PDB file of C-alpha atoms in Angstrom:
ATOM      1  CA  MET A 775      15.399   2.786   9.344  1.00 70.00           C
ATOM      2  CA  ILE A 776      17.095  -0.417   8.269  1.00 87.00           C
ATOM      3  CA  ASP A 777      20.779  -0.986   9.036  1.00 95.00           C
ATOM      4  CA  VAL A 778      22.003  -0.848   5.428  1.00 97.00           C
ATOM      5  CA  LYS A 779      25.598  -1.641   6.390  1.00 97.00           C
ATOM      6  CA  GLY A 780      24.416  -4.749   8.245  1.00 97.00           C
ATOM      7  CA  LEU A 781      22.300  -5.810   5.266  1.00 98.00           C
ATOM      8  CA  VAL A 782      25.230  -5.422   2.886  1.00 98.00           C
ATOM      9  CA  GLY A 783      27.404  -7.394   5.329  1.00 97.00           C
ATOM     10  CA  ARG A 784      24.886 -10.241   5.412  1.00 97.00           C
ATOM     11  CA  LEU A 785      24.829 -10.346   1.601  1.00 98.00           C
ATOM     12  CA  VAL A 786      28.646 -10.395   1.508  1.00 98.00           C
ATOM     13  CA  GLU A 787      28.741 -13.243   4.071  1.00 97.00           C
ATOM     14  CA  ARG A 788      26.375 -15.297   1.915  1.00 97.00           C
ATOM     15  CA  GLY A 789      28.043 -14.416  -1.381  1.00 97.00           C
ATOM     16  CA  GLN A 790      24.751 -13.054  -2.705  1.00 98.00           C
ATOM     17  CA  THR A 791      24.002 -10.129  -4.980  1.00 98.00           C
ATOM     18  CA  VAL A 792      21.140  -7.681  -5.488  1.00 98.00           C
ATOM     19  CA  ALA A 793      19.740  -5.489  -8.257  1.00 98.00           C
ATOM     20  CA  ALA A 794      16.829  -3.059  -8.399  1.00 98.00           C
ATOM     21  CA  ALA A 795      14.277  -1.781 -10.881  1.00 98.00           C
ATOM     22  CA  GLU A 796      13.044   1.583  -9.685  1.00 98.00           C
ATOM     23  CA  SER A 797      10.215   3.733 -10.891  1.00 98.00           C
ATOM     24  CA  LEU A 798       8.908   6.065  -8.192  1.00 96.00           C
ATOM     25  CA  THR A 799      12.209   6.127  -6.292  1.00 98.00           C
ATOM     26  CA  GLY A 800      14.186   7.111  -9.385  1.00 98.00           C
ATOM     27  CA  GLY A 801      17.457   5.528  -8.244  1.00 98.00           C
ATOM     28  CA  LEU A 802      17.154   6.369  -4.528  1.00 98.00           C
ATOM     29  CA  LEU A 803      17.073   2.698  -3.524  1.00 98.00           C
ATOM     30  CA  THR A 804      20.315   1.935  -5.342  1.00 98.00           C
ATOM     31  CA  ALA A 805      21.829   5.215  -4.136  1.00 98.00           C
ATOM     32  CA  THR A 806      21.042   4.201  -0.551  1.00 98.00           C
ATOM     33  CA  LEU A 807      22.853   0.907  -1.006  1.00 98.00           C
ATOM     34  CA  VAL A 808      25.940   2.593  -2.461  1.00 98.00           C
ATOM     35  CA  THR A 809      26.430   4.651   0.706  1.00 97.00           C
ATOM     36  CA  VAL A 810      28.038   1.499   2.189  1.00 98.00           C
ATOM     37  CA  PRO A 811      31.744   0.994   1.453  1.00 97.00           C
ATOM     38  CA  GLY A 812      32.344  -2.351  -0.247  1.00 95.00           C
ATOM     39  CA  VAL A 813      28.832  -2.600  -1.689  1.00 98.00           C
ATOM     40  CA  SER A 814      30.364  -3.332  -5.084  1.00 97.00           C
ATOM     41  CA  ARG A 815      30.771  -6.919  -3.856  1.00 98.00           C
ATOM     42  CA  VAL A 816      26.979  -7.351  -3.777  1.00 98.00           C
ATOM     43  CA  LEU A 817      25.286  -4.668  -5.891  1.00 98.00           C
ATOM     44  CA  ARG A 818      24.964  -5.784  -9.511  1.00 98.00           C
ATOM     45  CA  GLY A 819      23.106  -2.727 -10.774  1.00 98.00           C
ATOM     46  CA  GLY A 820      19.913  -0.806 -11.015  1.00 98.00           C
ATOM     47  CA  LEU A 821      17.387   0.095 -13.669  1.00 98.00           C
ATOM     48  CA  VAL A 822      15.599   3.422 -13.400  1.00 98.00           C
ATOM     49  CA  VAL A 823      12.437   2.732 -15.364  1.00 98.00           C
ATOM     50  CA  TYR A 824      10.390   5.831 -14.678  1.00 97.00           C
ATOM     51  CA  ALA A 825       8.645   5.778 -18.067  1.00 97.00           C
ATOM     52  CA  THR A 826       6.095   2.998 -18.560  1.00 97.00           C
ATOM     53  CA  ASP A 827       7.578   1.828 -21.864  1.00 97.00           C
ATOM     54  CA  LEU A 828      10.966   1.299 -20.180  1.00 98.00           C
ATOM     55  CA  LYS A 829       9.380  -1.046 -17.654  1.00 98.00           C
ATOM     56  CA  HIS A 830       8.785  -3.305 -20.644  1.00 98.00           C
ATOM     57  CA  SER A 831      11.890  -2.698 -22.767  1.00 98.00           C
ATOM     58  CA  LEU A 832      14.496  -2.620 -19.977  1.00 97.00           C
ATOM     59  CA  ALA A 833      12.957  -4.639 -17.128  1.00 98.00           C
ATOM     60  CA  GLY A 834      10.969  -7.119 -19.227  1.00 98.00           C
ATOM     61  CA  VAL A 835       7.520  -6.411 -17.758  1.00 98.00           C
ATOM     62  CA  ASP A 836       4.823  -7.836 -20.025  1.00 98.00           C
ATOM     63  CA  ALA A 837       3.459  -5.075 -22.257  1.00 98.00           C
ATOM     64  CA  GLY A 838      -0.057  -6.523 -21.979  1.00 98.00           C
ATOM     65  CA  LEU A 839       0.071  -6.361 -18.180  1.00 98.00           C
ATOM     66  CA  LEU A 840       1.188  -2.740 -18.323  1.00 98.00           C
ATOM     67  CA  ALA A 841      -1.546  -1.861 -20.836  1.00 97.00           C
ATOM     68  CA  GLU A 842      -4.234  -3.634 -18.810  1.00 97.00           C
ATOM     69  CA  ARG A 843      -3.338  -2.474 -15.299  1.00 97.00           C
ATOM     70  CA  GLY A 844      -0.939   0.430 -15.659  1.00 97.00           C
ATOM     71  CA  PRO A 845       2.433   0.815 -13.956  1.00 98.00           C
ATOM     72  CA  VAL A 846       1.152   1.077 -10.357  1.00 98.00           C
ATOM     73  CA  ASP A 847       0.105  -2.504  -9.698  1.00 98.00           C
ATOM     74  CA  PRO A 848       1.318  -5.355  -7.469  1.00 98.00           C
ATOM     75  CA  ASP A 849       1.918  -7.728 -10.383  1.00 98.00           C
ATOM     76  CA  VAL A 850       3.890  -5.038 -12.202  1.00 98.00           C
ATOM     77  CA  ALA A 851       5.993  -4.522  -9.062  1.00 98.00           C
ATOM     78  CA  LEU A 852       6.786  -8.236  -8.888  1.00 98.00           C
ATOM     79  CA  ALA A 853       7.595  -8.365 -12.597  1.00 98.00           C
ATOM     80  CA  LEU A 854       9.961  -5.420 -12.106  1.00 98.00           C
ATOM     81  CA  ALA A 855      11.748  -7.207  -9.240  1.00 98.00           C
ATOM     82  CA  ARG A 856      12.071 -10.368 -11.319  1.00 98.00           C
ATOM     83  CA  GLY A 857      13.260  -8.316 -14.277  1.00 98.00           C
ATOM     84  CA  ALA A 858      15.952  -6.589 -12.218  1.00 98.00           C
ATOM     85  CA  ARG A 859      17.122  -9.942 -10.889  1.00 98.00           C
ATOM     86  CA  GLU A 860      17.218 -11.578 -14.317  1.00 98.00           C
ATOM     87  CA  ARG A 861      18.491  -8.684 -16.413  1.00 98.00           C
ATOM     88  CA  CYS A 862      21.271  -7.814 -13.970  1.00 98.00           C
ATOM     89  CA  GLY A 863      22.185 -11.404 -13.104  1.00 98.00           C
ATOM     90  CA  ALA A 864      21.585 -10.967  -9.362  1.00 98.00           C
ATOM     91  CA  ASP A 865      20.423 -13.360  -6.669  1.00 98.00           C
ATOM     92  CA  TRP A 866      17.856 -10.872  -5.346  1.00 98.00           C
ATOM     93  CA  GLY A 867      15.721  -8.356  -7.207  1.00 98.00           C
ATOM     94  CA  LEU A 868      13.910  -5.393  -5.683  1.00 98.00           C
ATOM     95  CA  SER A 869      11.460  -2.945  -7.185  1.00 98.00           C
ATOM     96  CA  THR A 870       9.492   0.178  -6.408  1.00 98.00           C
ATOM     97  CA  THR A 871       6.522   1.595  -8.290  1.00 98.00           C
ATOM     98  CA  GLY A 872       3.827   4.014  -7.243  1.00 98.00           C
ATOM     99  CA  VAL A 873       2.617   7.593  -7.102  1.00 98.00           C
ATOM    100  CA  ALA A 874       4.725  10.004  -5.058  1.00 96.00           C
ATOM    101  CA  GLY A 875       2.314  12.893  -5.553  1.00 95.00           C
ATOM    102  CA  PRO A 876       1.335  15.532  -4.902  1.00 93.00           C
ATOM    103  CA  GLY A 877      -1.718  14.547  -6.925  1.00 94.00           C
ATOM    104  CA  PRO A 878      -3.127  11.291  -8.296  1.00 94.00           C
ATOM    105  CA  GLN A 879      -1.846   9.622 -11.467  1.00 93.00           C
ATOM    106  CA  ASP A 880      -4.300   7.871 -13.777  1.00 91.00           C
ATOM    107  CA  GLY A 881      -6.803   7.651 -10.926  1.00 93.00           C
ATOM    108  CA  VAL A 882      -4.291   6.176  -8.453  1.00 96.00           C
ATOM    109  CA  PRO A 883      -4.038   8.292  -5.288  1.00 97.00           C
ATOM    110  CA  ALA A 884      -0.759   9.886  -4.265  1.00 97.00           C
ATOM    111  CA  GLY A 885       1.054   7.782  -1.687  1.00 98.00           C
ATOM    112  CA  THR A 886       0.050   4.460  -3.262  1.00 98.00           C
ATOM    113  CA  VAL A 887       3.196   2.365  -3.534  1.00 98.00           C
ATOM    114  CA  TYR A 888       4.082  -1.235  -4.378  1.00 98.00           C
ATOM    115  CA  VAL A 889       7.451  -2.633  -3.355  1.00 98.00           C
ATOM    116  CA  ALA A 890       8.507  -6.126  -4.405  1.00 98.00           C
ATOM    117  CA  LEU A 891      11.235  -8.691  -3.915  1.00 98.00           C
ATOM    118  CA  ALA A 892      12.212 -11.697  -6.039  1.00 98.00           C
ATOM    119  CA  GLY A 893      14.719 -14.219  -4.725  1.00 98.00           C
ATOM    120  CA  PRO A 894      16.972 -17.082  -5.753  1.00 97.00           C
ATOM    121  CA  GLN A 895      14.692 -19.865  -4.482  1.00 96.00           C
ATOM    122  CA  GLY A 896      11.597 -18.428  -6.097  1.00 96.00           C
ATOM    123  CA  GLN A 897      10.861 -16.079  -3.205  1.00 96.00           C
ATOM    124  CA  ALA A 898       8.324 -13.462  -4.232  1.00 98.00           C
ATOM    125  CA  GLU A 899       6.772 -10.821  -2.041  1.00 98.00           C
ATOM    126  CA  VAL A 900       4.880  -7.615  -2.707  1.00 98.00           C
ATOM    127  CA  ARG A 901       4.001  -4.956  -0.170  1.00 98.00           C
ATOM    128  CA  GLU A 902       1.283  -2.388  -0.735  1.00 98.00           C
ATOM    129  CA  LEU A 903       1.805   0.927   1.036  1.00 98.00           C
ATOM    130  CA  HIS A 904      -0.388   3.982   1.489  1.00 98.00           C
ATOM    131  CA  ILE A 905       1.805   6.831   2.669  1.00 97.00           C
ATOM    132  CA  ASP A 906       0.684  10.315   3.602  1.00 96.00           C
ATOM    133  CA  GLY A 907       3.034  13.223   3.092  1.00 94.00           C
ATOM    134  CA  GLU A 908       5.358  14.941   0.693  1.00 96.00           C
ATOM    135  CA  ARG A 909       7.022  13.236  -2.278  1.00 96.00           C
ATOM    136  CA  GLN A 910      10.285  12.672  -0.416  1.00 97.00           C
ATOM    137  CA  ARG A 911       8.505  10.982   2.494  1.00 97.00           C
ATOM    138  CA  VAL A 912       6.750   8.616   0.065  1.00 98.00           C
ATOM    139  CA  ARG A 913      10.010   7.805  -1.720  1.00 98.00           C
ATOM    140  CA  ASP A 914      11.926   7.321   1.547  1.00 98.00           C
ATOM    141  CA  ALA A 915       9.239   4.957   2.869  1.00 98.00           C
ATOM    142  CA  ALA A 916       9.392   2.911  -0.340  1.00 98.00           C
ATOM    143  CA  VAL A 917      13.176   2.558  -0.034  1.00 98.00           C
ATOM    144  CA  ALA A 918      12.973   1.608   3.649  1.00 98.00           C
ATOM    145  CA  THR A 919      10.329  -1.016   2.904  1.00 98.00           C
ATOM    146  CA  ALA A 920      12.314  -2.510   0.018  1.00 98.00           C
ATOM    147  CA  LEU A 921      15.465  -2.770   2.128  1.00 98.00           C
ATOM    148  CA  SER A 922      13.500  -4.275   5.017  1.00 98.00           C
ATOM    149  CA  LEU A 923      11.967  -6.882   2.691  1.00 98.00           C
ATOM    150  CA  LEU A 924      15.423  -7.817   1.443  1.00 98.00           C
ATOM    151  CA  ASP A 925      16.939  -7.931   4.929  1.00 97.00           C
ATOM    152  CA  THR A 926      14.197 -10.209   6.237  1.00 97.00           C
ATOM    153  CA  ALA A 927      14.443 -12.486   3.191  1.00 97.00           C
ATOM    154  CA  VAL A 928      18.232 -12.762   3.455  1.00 97.00           C
ATOM    155  CA  ILE A 929      18.048 -13.550   7.176  1.00 94.00           C
ATOM    156  CA  ASP A 930      15.341 -16.171   6.570  1.00 93.00           C
ATOM    157  CA  SER A 931      17.105 -17.843   3.635  1.00 89.00           C
TER     158      SER A 931
END
């Protein structure tokens, strides 16, 4: 698991902030960040956009993209990360979308997850995951991947 305290410390050192738009993780990503004392210096906020229509109205994902591809899609994940960044006024945006299970959703198998990052210099990255296991394992893996993406991007920037 990622060293969340170290990640928050690196963000503080750089004077950078983060926000998240979460679907499948339902706030778990943001909740993981807030376990670190002093995170208020870097965490701008989080959007829990579990319902598809909220991905558009709150996070700014194009309604046509959502209608064409559905909510579990790499481009939707990136749009969510960009939306979190823009709507919350953060340097970095993260997102999670996928199917935690136990069964498929709209033909997408359980365990299919997209995690994305959007950064201040136009950084954009999406990771596709296929995770076996219970809902909590899928959600935990999505959070760990999102935090790892952010940590790597912050270190490399």
